[in-house]
Structures are given as C-alpha cells and as structure tokens.
Short mmCIF file of C-alpha atoms and ligand atoms in Angstrom, two decimals:
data_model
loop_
_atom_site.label_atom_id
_atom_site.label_comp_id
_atom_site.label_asym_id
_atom_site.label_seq_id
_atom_site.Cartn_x
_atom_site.Cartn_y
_atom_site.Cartn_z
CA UNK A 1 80.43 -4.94 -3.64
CA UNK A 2 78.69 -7.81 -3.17
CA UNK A 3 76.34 -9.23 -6.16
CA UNK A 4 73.19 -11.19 -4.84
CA UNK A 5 71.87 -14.28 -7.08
CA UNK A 6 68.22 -13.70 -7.74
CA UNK A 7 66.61 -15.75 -5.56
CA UNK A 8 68.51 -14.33 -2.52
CA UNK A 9 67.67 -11.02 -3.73
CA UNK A 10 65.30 -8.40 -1.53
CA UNK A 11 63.09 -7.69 -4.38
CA UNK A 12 61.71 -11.39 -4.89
CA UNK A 13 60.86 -11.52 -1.45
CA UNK A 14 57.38 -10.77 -0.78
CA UNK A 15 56.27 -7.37 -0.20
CA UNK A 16 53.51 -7.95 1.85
CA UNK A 17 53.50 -6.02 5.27
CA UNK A 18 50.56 -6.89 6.72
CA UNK A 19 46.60 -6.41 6.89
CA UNK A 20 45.15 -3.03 6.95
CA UNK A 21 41.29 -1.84 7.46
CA UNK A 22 39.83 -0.29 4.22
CA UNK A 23 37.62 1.72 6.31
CA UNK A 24 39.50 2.94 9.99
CA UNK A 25 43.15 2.12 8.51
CA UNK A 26 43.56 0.00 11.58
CA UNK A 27 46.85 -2.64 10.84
CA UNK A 28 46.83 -6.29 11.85
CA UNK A 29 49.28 -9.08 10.96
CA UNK A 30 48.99 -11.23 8.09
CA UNK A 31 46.41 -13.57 9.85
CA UNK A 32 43.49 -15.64 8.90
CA UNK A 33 41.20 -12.59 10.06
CA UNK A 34 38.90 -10.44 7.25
CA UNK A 35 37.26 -8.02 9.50
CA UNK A 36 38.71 -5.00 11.75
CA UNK A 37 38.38 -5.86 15.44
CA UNK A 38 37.80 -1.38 15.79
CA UNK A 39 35.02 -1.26 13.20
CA UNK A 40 34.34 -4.23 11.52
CA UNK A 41 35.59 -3.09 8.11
CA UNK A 42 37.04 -5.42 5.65
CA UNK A 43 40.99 -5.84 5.87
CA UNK A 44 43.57 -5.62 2.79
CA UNK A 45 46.98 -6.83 2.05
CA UNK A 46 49.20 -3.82 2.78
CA UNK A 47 52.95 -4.01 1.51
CA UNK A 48 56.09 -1.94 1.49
CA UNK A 49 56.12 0.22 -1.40
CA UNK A 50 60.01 0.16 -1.40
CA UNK A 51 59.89 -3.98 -1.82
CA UNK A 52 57.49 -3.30 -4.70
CA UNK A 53 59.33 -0.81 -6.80
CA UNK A 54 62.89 -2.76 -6.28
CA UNK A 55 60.85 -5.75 -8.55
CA UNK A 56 61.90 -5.09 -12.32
CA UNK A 57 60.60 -6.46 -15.00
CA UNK A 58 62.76 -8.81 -16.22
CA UNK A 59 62.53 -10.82 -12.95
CA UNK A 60 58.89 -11.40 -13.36
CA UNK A 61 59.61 -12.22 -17.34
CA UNK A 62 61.75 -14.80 -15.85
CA UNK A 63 59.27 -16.33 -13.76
CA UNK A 64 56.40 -18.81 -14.50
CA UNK A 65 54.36 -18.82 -17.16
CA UNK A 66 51.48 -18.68 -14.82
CA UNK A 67 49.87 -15.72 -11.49
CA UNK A 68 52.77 -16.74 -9.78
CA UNK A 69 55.49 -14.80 -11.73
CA UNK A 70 54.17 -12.24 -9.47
CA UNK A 71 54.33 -13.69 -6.30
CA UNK A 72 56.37 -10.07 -5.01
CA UNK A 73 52.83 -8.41 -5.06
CA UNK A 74 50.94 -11.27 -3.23
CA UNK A 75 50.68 -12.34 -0.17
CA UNK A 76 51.63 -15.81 0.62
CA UNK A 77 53.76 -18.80 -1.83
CA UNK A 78 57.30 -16.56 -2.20
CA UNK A 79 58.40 -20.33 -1.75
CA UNK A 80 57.20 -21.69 -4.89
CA UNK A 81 57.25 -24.92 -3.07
CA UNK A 82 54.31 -23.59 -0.81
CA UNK A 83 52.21 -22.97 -3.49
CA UNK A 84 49.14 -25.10 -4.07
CA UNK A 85 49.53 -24.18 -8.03
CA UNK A 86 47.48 -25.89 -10.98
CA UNK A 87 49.11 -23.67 -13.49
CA UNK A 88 46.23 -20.72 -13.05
CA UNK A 89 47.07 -17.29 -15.01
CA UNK A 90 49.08 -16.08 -18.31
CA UNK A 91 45.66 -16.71 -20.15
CA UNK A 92 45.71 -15.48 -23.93
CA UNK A 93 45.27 -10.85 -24.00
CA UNK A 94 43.64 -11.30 -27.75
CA UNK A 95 42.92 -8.35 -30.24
CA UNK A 96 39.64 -8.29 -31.06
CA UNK A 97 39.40 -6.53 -34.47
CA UNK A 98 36.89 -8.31 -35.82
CA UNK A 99 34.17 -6.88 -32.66
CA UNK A 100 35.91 -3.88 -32.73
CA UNK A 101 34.64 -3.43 -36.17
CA UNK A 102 31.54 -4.62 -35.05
CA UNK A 103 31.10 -1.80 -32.47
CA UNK A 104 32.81 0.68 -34.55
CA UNK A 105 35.70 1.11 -31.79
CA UNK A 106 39.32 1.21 -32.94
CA UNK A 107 41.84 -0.92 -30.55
CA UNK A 108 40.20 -3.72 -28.46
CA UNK A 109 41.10 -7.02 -26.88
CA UNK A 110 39.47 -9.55 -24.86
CA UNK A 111 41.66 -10.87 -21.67
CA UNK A 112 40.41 -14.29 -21.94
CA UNK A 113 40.08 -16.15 -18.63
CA UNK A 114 38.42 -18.85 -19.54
CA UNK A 115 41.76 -20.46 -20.81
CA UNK A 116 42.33 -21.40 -16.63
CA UNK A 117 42.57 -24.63 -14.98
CA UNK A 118 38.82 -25.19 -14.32
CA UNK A 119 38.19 -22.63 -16.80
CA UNK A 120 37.27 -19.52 -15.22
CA UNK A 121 39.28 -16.49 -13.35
CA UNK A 122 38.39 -18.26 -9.62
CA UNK A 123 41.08 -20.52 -10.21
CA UNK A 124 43.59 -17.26 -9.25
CA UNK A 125 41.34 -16.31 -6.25
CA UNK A 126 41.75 -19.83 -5.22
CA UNK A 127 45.52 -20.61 -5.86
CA UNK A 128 46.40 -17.73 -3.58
CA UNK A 129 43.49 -18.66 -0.71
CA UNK A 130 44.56 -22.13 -0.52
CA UNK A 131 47.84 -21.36 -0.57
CA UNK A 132 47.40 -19.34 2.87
CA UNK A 133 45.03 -21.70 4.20
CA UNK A 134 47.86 -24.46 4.03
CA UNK A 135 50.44 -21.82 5.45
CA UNK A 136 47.95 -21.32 8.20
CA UNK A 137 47.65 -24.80 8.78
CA UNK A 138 43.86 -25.41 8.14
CA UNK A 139 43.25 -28.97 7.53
CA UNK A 140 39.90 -28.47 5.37
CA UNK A 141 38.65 -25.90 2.89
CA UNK A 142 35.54 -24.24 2.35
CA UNK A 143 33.18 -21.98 0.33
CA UNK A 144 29.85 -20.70 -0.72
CA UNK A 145 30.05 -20.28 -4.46
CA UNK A 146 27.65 -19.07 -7.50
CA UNK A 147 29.65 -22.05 -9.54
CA UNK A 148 33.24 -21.17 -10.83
CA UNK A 149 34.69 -20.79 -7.07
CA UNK A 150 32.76 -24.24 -6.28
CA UNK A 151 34.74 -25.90 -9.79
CA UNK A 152 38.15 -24.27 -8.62
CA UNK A 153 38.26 -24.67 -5.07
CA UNK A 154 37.10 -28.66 -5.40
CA UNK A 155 39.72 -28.85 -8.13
CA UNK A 156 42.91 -27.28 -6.35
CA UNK A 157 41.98 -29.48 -3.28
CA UNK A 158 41.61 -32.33 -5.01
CA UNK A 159 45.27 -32.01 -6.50
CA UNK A 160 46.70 -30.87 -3.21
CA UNK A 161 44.99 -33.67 -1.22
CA UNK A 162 43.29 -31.36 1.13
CA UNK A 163 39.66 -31.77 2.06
CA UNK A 164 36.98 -29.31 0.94
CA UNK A 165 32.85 -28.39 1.52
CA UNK A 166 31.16 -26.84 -1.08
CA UNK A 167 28.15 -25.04 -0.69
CA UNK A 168 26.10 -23.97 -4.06
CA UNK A 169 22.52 -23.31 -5.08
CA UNK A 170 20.29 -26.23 -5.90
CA UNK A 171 19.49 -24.51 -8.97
CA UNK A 172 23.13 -24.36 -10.15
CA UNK A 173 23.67 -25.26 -13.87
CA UNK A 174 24.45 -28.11 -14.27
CA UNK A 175 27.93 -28.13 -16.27
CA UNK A 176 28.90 -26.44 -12.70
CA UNK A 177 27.50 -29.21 -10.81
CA UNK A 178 29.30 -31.89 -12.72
CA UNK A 179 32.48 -30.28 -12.57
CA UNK A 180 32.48 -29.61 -8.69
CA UNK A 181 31.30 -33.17 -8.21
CA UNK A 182 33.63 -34.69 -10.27
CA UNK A 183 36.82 -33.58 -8.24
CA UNK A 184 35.60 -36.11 -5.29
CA UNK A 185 34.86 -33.09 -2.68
CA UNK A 186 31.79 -32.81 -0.74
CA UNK A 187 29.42 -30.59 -2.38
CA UNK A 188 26.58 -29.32 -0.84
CA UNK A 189 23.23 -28.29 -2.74
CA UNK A 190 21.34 -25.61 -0.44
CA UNK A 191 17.88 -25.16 -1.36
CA UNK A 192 18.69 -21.12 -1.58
CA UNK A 193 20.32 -18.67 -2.96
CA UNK A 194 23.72 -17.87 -3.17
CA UNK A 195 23.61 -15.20 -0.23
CA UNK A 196 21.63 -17.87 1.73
CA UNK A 197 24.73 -20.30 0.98
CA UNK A 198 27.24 -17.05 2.34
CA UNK A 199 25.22 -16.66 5.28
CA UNK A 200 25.14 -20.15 6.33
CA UNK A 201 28.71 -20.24 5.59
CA UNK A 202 28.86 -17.49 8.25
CA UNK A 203 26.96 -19.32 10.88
CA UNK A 204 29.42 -22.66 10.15
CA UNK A 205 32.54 -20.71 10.95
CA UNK A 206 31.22 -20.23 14.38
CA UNK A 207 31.13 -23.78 15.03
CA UNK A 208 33.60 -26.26 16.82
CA UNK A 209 33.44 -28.71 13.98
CA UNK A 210 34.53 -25.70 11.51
CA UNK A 211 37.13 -24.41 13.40
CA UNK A 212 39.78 -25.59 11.55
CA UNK A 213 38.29 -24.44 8.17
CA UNK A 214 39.23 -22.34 5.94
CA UNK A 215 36.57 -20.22 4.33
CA UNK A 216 37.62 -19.38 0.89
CA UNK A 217 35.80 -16.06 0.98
CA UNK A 218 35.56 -14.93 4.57
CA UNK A 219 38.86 -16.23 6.83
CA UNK A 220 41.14 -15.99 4.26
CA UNK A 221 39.58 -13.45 1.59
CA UNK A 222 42.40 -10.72 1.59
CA UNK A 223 44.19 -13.32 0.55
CA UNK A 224 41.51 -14.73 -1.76
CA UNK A 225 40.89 -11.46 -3.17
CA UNK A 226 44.64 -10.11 -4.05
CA UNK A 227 44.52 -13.08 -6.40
CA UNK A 228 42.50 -11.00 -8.83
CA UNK A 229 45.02 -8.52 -9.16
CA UNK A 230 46.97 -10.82 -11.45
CA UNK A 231 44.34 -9.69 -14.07
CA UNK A 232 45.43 -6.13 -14.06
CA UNK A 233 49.27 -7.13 -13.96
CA UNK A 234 49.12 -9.54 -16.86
CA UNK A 235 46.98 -6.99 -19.17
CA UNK A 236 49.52 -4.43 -18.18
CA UNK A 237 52.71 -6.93 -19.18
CA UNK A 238 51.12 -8.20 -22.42
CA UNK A 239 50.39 -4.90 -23.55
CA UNK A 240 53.83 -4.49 -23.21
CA UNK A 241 53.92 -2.29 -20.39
CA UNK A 242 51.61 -0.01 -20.58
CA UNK A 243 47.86 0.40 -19.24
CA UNK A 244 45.13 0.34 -21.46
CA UNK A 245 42.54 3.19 -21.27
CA UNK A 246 39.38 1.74 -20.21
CA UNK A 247 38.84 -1.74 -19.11
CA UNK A 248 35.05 -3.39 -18.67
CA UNK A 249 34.67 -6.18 -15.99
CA UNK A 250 31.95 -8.55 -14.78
CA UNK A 251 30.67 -7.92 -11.41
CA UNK A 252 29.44 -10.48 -8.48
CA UNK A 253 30.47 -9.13 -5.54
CA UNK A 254 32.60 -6.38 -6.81
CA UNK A 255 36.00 -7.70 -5.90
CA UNK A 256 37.57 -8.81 -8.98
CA UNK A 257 37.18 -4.30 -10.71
CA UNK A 258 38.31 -3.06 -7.84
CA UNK A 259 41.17 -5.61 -7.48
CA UNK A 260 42.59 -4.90 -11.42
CA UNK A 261 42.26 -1.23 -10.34
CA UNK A 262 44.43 -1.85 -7.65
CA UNK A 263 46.66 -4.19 -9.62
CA UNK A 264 46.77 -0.89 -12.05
CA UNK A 265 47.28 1.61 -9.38
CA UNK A 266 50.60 -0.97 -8.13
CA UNK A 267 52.18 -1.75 -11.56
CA UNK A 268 52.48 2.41 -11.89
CA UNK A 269 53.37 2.98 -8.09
CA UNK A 270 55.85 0.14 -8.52
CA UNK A 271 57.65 1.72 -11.81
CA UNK A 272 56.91 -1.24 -13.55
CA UNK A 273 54.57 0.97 -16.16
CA UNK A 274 54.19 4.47 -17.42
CA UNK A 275 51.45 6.49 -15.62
CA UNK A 276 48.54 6.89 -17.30
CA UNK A 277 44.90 7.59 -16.85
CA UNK A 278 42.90 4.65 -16.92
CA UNK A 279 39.23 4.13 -16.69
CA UNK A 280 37.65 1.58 -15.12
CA UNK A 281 33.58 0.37 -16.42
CA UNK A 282 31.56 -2.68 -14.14
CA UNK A 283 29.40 -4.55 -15.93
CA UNK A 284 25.88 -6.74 -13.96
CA UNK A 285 22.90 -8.89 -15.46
CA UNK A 286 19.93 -6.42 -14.85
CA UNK A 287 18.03 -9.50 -12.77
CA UNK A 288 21.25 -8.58 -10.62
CA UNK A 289 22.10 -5.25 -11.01
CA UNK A 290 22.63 -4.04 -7.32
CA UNK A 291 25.81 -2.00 -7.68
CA UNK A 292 25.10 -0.54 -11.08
CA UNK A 293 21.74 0.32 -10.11
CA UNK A 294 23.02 1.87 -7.07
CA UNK A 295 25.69 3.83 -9.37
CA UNK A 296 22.73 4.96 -11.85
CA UNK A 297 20.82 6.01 -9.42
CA UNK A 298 24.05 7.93 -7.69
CA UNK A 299 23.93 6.43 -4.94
CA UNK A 300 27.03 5.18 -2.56
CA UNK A 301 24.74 2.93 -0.45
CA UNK A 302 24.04 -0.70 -1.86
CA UNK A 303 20.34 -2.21 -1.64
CA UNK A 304 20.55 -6.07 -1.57
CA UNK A 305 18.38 -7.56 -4.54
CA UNK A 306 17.04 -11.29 -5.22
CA UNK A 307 18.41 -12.43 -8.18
CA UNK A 308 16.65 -13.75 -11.31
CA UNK A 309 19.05 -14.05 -14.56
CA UNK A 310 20.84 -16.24 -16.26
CA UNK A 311 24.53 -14.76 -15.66
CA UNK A 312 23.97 -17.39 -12.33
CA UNK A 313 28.27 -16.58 -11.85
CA UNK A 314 27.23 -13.08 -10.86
CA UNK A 315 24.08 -13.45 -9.27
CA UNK A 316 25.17 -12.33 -5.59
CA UNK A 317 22.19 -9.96 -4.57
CA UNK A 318 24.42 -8.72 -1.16
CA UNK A 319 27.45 -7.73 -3.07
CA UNK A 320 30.29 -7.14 -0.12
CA UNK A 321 32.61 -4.78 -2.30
CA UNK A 322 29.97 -3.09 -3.79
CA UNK A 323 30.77 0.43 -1.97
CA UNK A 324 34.24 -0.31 -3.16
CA UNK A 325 33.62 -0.71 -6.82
CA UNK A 326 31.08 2.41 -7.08
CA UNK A 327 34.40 4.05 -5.66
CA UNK A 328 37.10 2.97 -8.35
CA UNK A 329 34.58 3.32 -11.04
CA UNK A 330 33.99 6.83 -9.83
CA UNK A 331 37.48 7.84 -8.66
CA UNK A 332 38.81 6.99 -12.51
CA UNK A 333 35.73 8.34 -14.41
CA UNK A 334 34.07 5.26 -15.24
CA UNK A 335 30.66 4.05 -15.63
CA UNK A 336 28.44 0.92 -14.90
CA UNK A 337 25.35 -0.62 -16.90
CA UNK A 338 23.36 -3.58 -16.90
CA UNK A 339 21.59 -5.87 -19.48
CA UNK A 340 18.55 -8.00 -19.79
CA UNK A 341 18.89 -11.63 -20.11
CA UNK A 342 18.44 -11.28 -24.37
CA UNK A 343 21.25 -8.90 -24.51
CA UNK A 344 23.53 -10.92 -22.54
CA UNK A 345 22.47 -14.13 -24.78
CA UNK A 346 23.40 -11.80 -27.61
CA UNK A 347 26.61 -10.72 -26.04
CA UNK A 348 28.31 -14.37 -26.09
CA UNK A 349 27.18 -14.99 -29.87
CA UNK A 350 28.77 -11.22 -30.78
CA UNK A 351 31.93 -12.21 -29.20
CA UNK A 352 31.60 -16.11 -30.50
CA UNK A 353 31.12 -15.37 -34.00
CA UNK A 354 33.69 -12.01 -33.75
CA UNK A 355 36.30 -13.84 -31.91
CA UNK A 356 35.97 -17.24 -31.71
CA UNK A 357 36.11 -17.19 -27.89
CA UNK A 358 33.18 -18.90 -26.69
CA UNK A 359 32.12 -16.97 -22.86
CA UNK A 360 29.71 -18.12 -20.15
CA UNK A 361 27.25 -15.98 -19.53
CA UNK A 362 29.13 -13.77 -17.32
CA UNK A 363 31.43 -12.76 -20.74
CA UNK A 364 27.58 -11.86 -22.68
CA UNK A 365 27.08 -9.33 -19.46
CA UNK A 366 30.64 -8.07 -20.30
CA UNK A 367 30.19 -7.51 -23.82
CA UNK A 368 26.47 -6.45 -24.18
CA UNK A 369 27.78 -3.81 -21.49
CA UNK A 370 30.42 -2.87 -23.67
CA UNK A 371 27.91 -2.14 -26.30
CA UNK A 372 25.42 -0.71 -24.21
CA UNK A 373 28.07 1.92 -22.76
CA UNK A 374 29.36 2.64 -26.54
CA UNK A 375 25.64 3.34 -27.47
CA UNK A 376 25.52 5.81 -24.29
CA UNK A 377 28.69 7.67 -25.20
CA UNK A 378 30.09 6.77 -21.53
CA UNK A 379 33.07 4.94 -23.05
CA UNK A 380 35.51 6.26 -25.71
CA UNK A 381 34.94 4.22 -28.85
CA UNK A 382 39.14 5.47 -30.08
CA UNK A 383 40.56 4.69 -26.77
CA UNK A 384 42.42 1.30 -25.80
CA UNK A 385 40.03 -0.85 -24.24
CA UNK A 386 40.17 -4.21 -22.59
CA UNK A 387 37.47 -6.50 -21.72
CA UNK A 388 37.76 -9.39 -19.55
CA UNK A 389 35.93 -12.34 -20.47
CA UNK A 390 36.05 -14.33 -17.07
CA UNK A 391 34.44 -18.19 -17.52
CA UNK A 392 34.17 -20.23 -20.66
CA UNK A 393 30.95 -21.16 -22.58
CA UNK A 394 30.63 -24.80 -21.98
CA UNK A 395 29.70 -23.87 -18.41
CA UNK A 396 26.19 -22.45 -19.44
CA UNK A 397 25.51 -24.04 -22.34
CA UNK A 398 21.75 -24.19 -21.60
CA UNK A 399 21.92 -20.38 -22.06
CA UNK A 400 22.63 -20.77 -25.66
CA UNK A 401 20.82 -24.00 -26.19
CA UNK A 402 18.10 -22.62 -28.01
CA UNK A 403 19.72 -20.46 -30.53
CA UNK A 404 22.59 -21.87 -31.26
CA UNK A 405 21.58 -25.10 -33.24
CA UNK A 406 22.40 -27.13 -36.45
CA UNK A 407 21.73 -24.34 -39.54
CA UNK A 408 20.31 -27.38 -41.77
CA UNK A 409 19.42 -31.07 -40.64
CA UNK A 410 19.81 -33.07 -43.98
CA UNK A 411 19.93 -37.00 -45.19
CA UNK A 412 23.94 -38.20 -46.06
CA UNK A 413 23.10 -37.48 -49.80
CA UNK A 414 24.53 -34.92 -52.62
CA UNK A 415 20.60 -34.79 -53.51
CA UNK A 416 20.13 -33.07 -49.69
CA UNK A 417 22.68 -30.81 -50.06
CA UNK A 418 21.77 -29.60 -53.05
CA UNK A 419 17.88 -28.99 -51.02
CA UNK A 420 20.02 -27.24 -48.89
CA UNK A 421 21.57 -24.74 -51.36
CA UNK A 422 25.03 -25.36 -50.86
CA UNK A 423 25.74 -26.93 -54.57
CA UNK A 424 23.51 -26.43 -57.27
C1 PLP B 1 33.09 -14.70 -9.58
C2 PLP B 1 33.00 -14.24 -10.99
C3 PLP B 1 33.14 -12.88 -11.37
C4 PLP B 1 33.30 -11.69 -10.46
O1 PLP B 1 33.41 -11.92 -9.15
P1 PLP B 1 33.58 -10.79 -8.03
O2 PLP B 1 32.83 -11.39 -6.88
O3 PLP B 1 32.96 -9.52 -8.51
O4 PLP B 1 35.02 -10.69 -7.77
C5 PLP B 1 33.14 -12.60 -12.72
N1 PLP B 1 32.96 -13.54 -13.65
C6 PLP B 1 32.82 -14.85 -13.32
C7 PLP B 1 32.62 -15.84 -14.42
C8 PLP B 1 32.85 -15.24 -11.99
O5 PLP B 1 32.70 -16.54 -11.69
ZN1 ZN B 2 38.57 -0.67 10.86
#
C-alpha cells in the first residue's frame, strides 16, 4: 500500500465539479458565465460530495491561518500560488457575555469580520473572484459596490497589479471613498444609486472595450459568492466543530445568509461536524427592507425598494438572492426583521460598549435585529447563537458622530476636574 504525502493527496484537490442552475438544475463548466443559457437562472458551484467528505479536519487545521485553509470547498486557488490572497478570513469568533447579559440570552458570540484586510467580509468575496478572474485570464477587474466591495476589490488589485473600475454612489461615505481611492484604481462616482451603478455595470459588459473584464458580481459571481461560505466554515471550526443554533446576518443582496447556510449544510454533508438543526435569522435597515418585508408580509416574490438609511453597505433596493434567502430562512425555521435608522445607531453603541467591537452600520442592523427578534420571541434567548458583525466602525463614523462625543470638555487643571466630579 502506497501512502500519499498530503499535497498529492485526492482530498486537497478541489472538489468543485462544475456550475449548476439554482432554478432548472441545468450543468455548465466552471466558466466565467452566472446565468443559465435554458432559463436564465443564476448558476452555483456544484462539487463531488465524495471529494468533500474525504477532507478531514486536521488537513484544514494544517492549512493557513486565513479562507484559504479551505480551498477543498471553493472553487478556484487549490494552487496556493494562484491565489490573489491578502490574508482575508480566520477573523476573531468572540463570546459576547457581556450583551448576552444585556439581552438576557445565555451563550452568544459575535463572528467579527471587521478584523479583514480592508476591514469588512468583501475581502473573502473578492479573494476568491479575483482569483478566477486571473485563472480566466481577464486583464481588468470590475464592480458596482455599496462601499466594502469597492475598498476590497481596489485593494486586492492593487497588491496583485491588476487593473480595476469601480463604480459607487456619489453619496458614498466618505471613509469608503478614501479607502477605494487610496489603492490607485479608477473609481467611478455615479450620480445614482447602487442598483443604477449594477445596471450600468450590466450595460458595460456588453461592450467591446469591457470584454475582457471581469465583473466582480456578475461574470464571475459563483465564484464571488462561494467566498462567503468561509463564514459558516470558520464559525463551525472555532466552535470546535459543531454548529451553533441560530445565527443572525446582515442582508444586501441576500448572498452572504444563504451562502453560511450552505457552508452549514457542507461542513455536516462533508462529516466534518455533527448534524444539528440550525436556524438561520436575516437582518435589513427598514429604509431597505425588501426581503424582510417580503418575508413579513409572506410573500416569496421580492418588490424592489429605493433606499433611504444609513446602513449605505446594505442599501441594494433589487436584492438578486432575495428569493433565495426567504428560502433558507424558511426551510430552517428562521425569521427576518428590520430596524429604523435610531435602532441601528443604538445597535453599534450596545455592541461597542458590551464588547468592545466597534461595527459599521451594517453590525447596528445586525444587533438591533437581534434584539428586535428576542423582544418578538422568534429567536430562542437559551440557544447558541452567533451574530456576524460584517464591516468595522471607522467606515461610518458620521453615523455615530453625533452621539458619541467627549463626556466632559475641561481646561488642563486639577481645579476642572474637580468641576467635573471626578475628584473632590
Ligand atoms: C455586502 C455586505 C453585506 C451583505 O451582502 P450580501 O449582498 O447580502 O451578500 C453585509 N454586511 C456588509 C458590511 C457588507 O458590505
Ligand atoms: Zn436554468
């Protein structure tokens, strides 16, 4: 018998088979194609199920302390020489006991993203998308982002010397501005909203000049979108292989819930975790509430909104995955709420002054929906629960601008202290 060293092994090869339709089931190769040719449903990385459950655990313990210790259950960069890598992933699971207390719940932690490259969770969507856009040869990158995708996909280029467009809002904040600009890209300011920017990134893949683009979130999005999966893997490993109960994510499009559902559902198919019932809770700004409105109202249809909050991260009013979220959130007995600006500004001091984890204001949507879903009994206040906080603070700091501000302005003297009641 013959004893294979690891890297020759079958099991760290990549899994992936191949696209598949989510709607008709239709199979294509692994191309730089998102939409079935039969029906025009969005494709999927498909793999072999037999290449995923040969992957123990100790060979992804062994790997890098970053998304790409599981490179098995993605799609492109088994050559770790292929990948275009800034170190993205393995970001801090914390326990939370402090908020927990807060909320009267019993065991909860925070998976804090915001301890990435460019500090948010798109630097995983974009490691993996720009890794396949270099395997498929496209010389330029591209995107249409509400502000973290714009940070991460000018960063990763910048470091990989590939060229990259950037199209955002004019009204962006400006911490995202600054950091997109400063990576030497192009960035483009449309006068628009975000689904303007997606549509006109639409009509630019059509032309000659863009030919040879990659669009971050249409060519290559099953590839962009497996990246999120790594969120579900990692809370699964640092929980010590188990799944936790309930989880509550952020929504923009949808993709990133229904991705650490599916990074769930693979961790149990692939042995790598006990099964156990999970549920799975979306959280939206109510100036952008689109998919939980549509799941309040119980309703599997989507109706497009204009956005007007100040989570500006999540503010995509045509959310593509939408259908797909209501599904996972149904199919595991979830739920979905929304919040008002206030609650959301509320929601990043909770978890500041609970946890010292400062969030953008996608993490306030996350936790003022985690309150809002423990005041409606939907989610189990004694059950293991994980919240992902997905972009950090000093992105939106004009959010918090006005409340959180010096407690006492004082003169350098013991005399002004003492005005101040801190000695007598
Ligand atoms: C993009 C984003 C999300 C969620 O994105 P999906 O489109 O739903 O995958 C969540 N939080 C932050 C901070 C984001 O930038
Ligand atoms: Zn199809």
């Amino acid at each position: 018998m013959t004893t294979l060293a690891p890297t020759d092994s079958v099991s760290l090869r990549q899994a992936a088979r191949g696209l598949a339709c989510r709607n008709c089931g239709a199979a294509y190769g692994l191309l730089p194609i998102h939409a079935c040719a039969e029906c025009f449903g969005p494709l999927e990385v498909a793999y072999d199920p037999a290449a995923l459950a040969a992957v123990t655990r100790e060979q992804i313990q062994s790997g890098p302390q970053t998304l790409w210790r599981y490179a098995p259950f993605l799609p492109v960069g088994a050559d770790p020489a292929t990948r275009v890598d800034l170190g993205a992933g393995l970001t801090p699971l914390i326990r939370a006991d402090r908020l927990a207390a807060e909320l009267g719940m019993r065991r909860l932690w925070v998976k804090d993203d915001s301890a990435n490259p460019t500090h948010s969770f798109k630097d995983r969507v974009v490691s993996v998308a720009l890794t396949a856009a270099a395997q498929f040869g496209f010389d330029r990158v591209a995107c249409a982002s509400t502000g973290n995708l714009a940070n991460a996909v000018a960063a990763h280029a910048a470091r990989f010397g590939l060229s990259s467009v950037v199209f955002v809002p004019a009204d962006l904040e400006a911490g995202k501005v600054v950091q997109t600009a400063v990576y030497g890209g192009t960035l483009v300011a449309v006068s628009g909203s975000y689904d303007d920017c997606n549509r006109l990134c639409s009509e630019l893949a059509e032309t000659d000049e863009f030919e040879t683009t990659a669009f971050v979130n249409q060519n290559v999005r099953p590839y962009y979108a497996e990246g999120s999966k790594t969120l579900g893997f990692e809370v699964g490993e640092q929980l010590g292989w188990r799944l936790p109960a309930q989880v509550v994510v952020p929504m923009a499009s949808g993709s990133l819930l229904t991705k650490v559902d599916k990074g769930f559902r693979e961790l149990v198919a692939a042995g790598l975790v006990e099964s156990s019932p999970w549920r799975v809770f979306g959280a939206q700004a109510s100036g952008c509430s689109p998919i939980a409105t549509a799941f309040e109202q119980g309703r599997d249809v989507v109706t497009p909104v204009k956005p007007a909050t100040i989570a500006k991260s999540l503010s995509i009013g045509n959310p593509a995955d939408g259908p797909y979220a209501l599904d996972a959130v149904r199919r595991t007995g979830g739920s979905m709420a929304h919040v008002s600006d206030a609650e959301i500004v509320e929601g990043i001091s909770l978890l500041a002054r609970t946890t010292g984890i400062f969030a953008e204001t996608a993490g306030g949507v996350t936790v003022a929906v985690l309150r809002r879903l423990l005041d409606a009994g939907a989610l189990d206040p004694a059950a293991e629960t994980v919240i992902y906080n997905t972009g950090d603070g000093l992105k939106t700091l004009d959010a918090v601008a006005a409340t959180a501000r010096p407690t006492f302005t004082i003169a350098p003297s013991l005399a002004a202290v003492r005005g101040i009641g801190l000695i007598a």
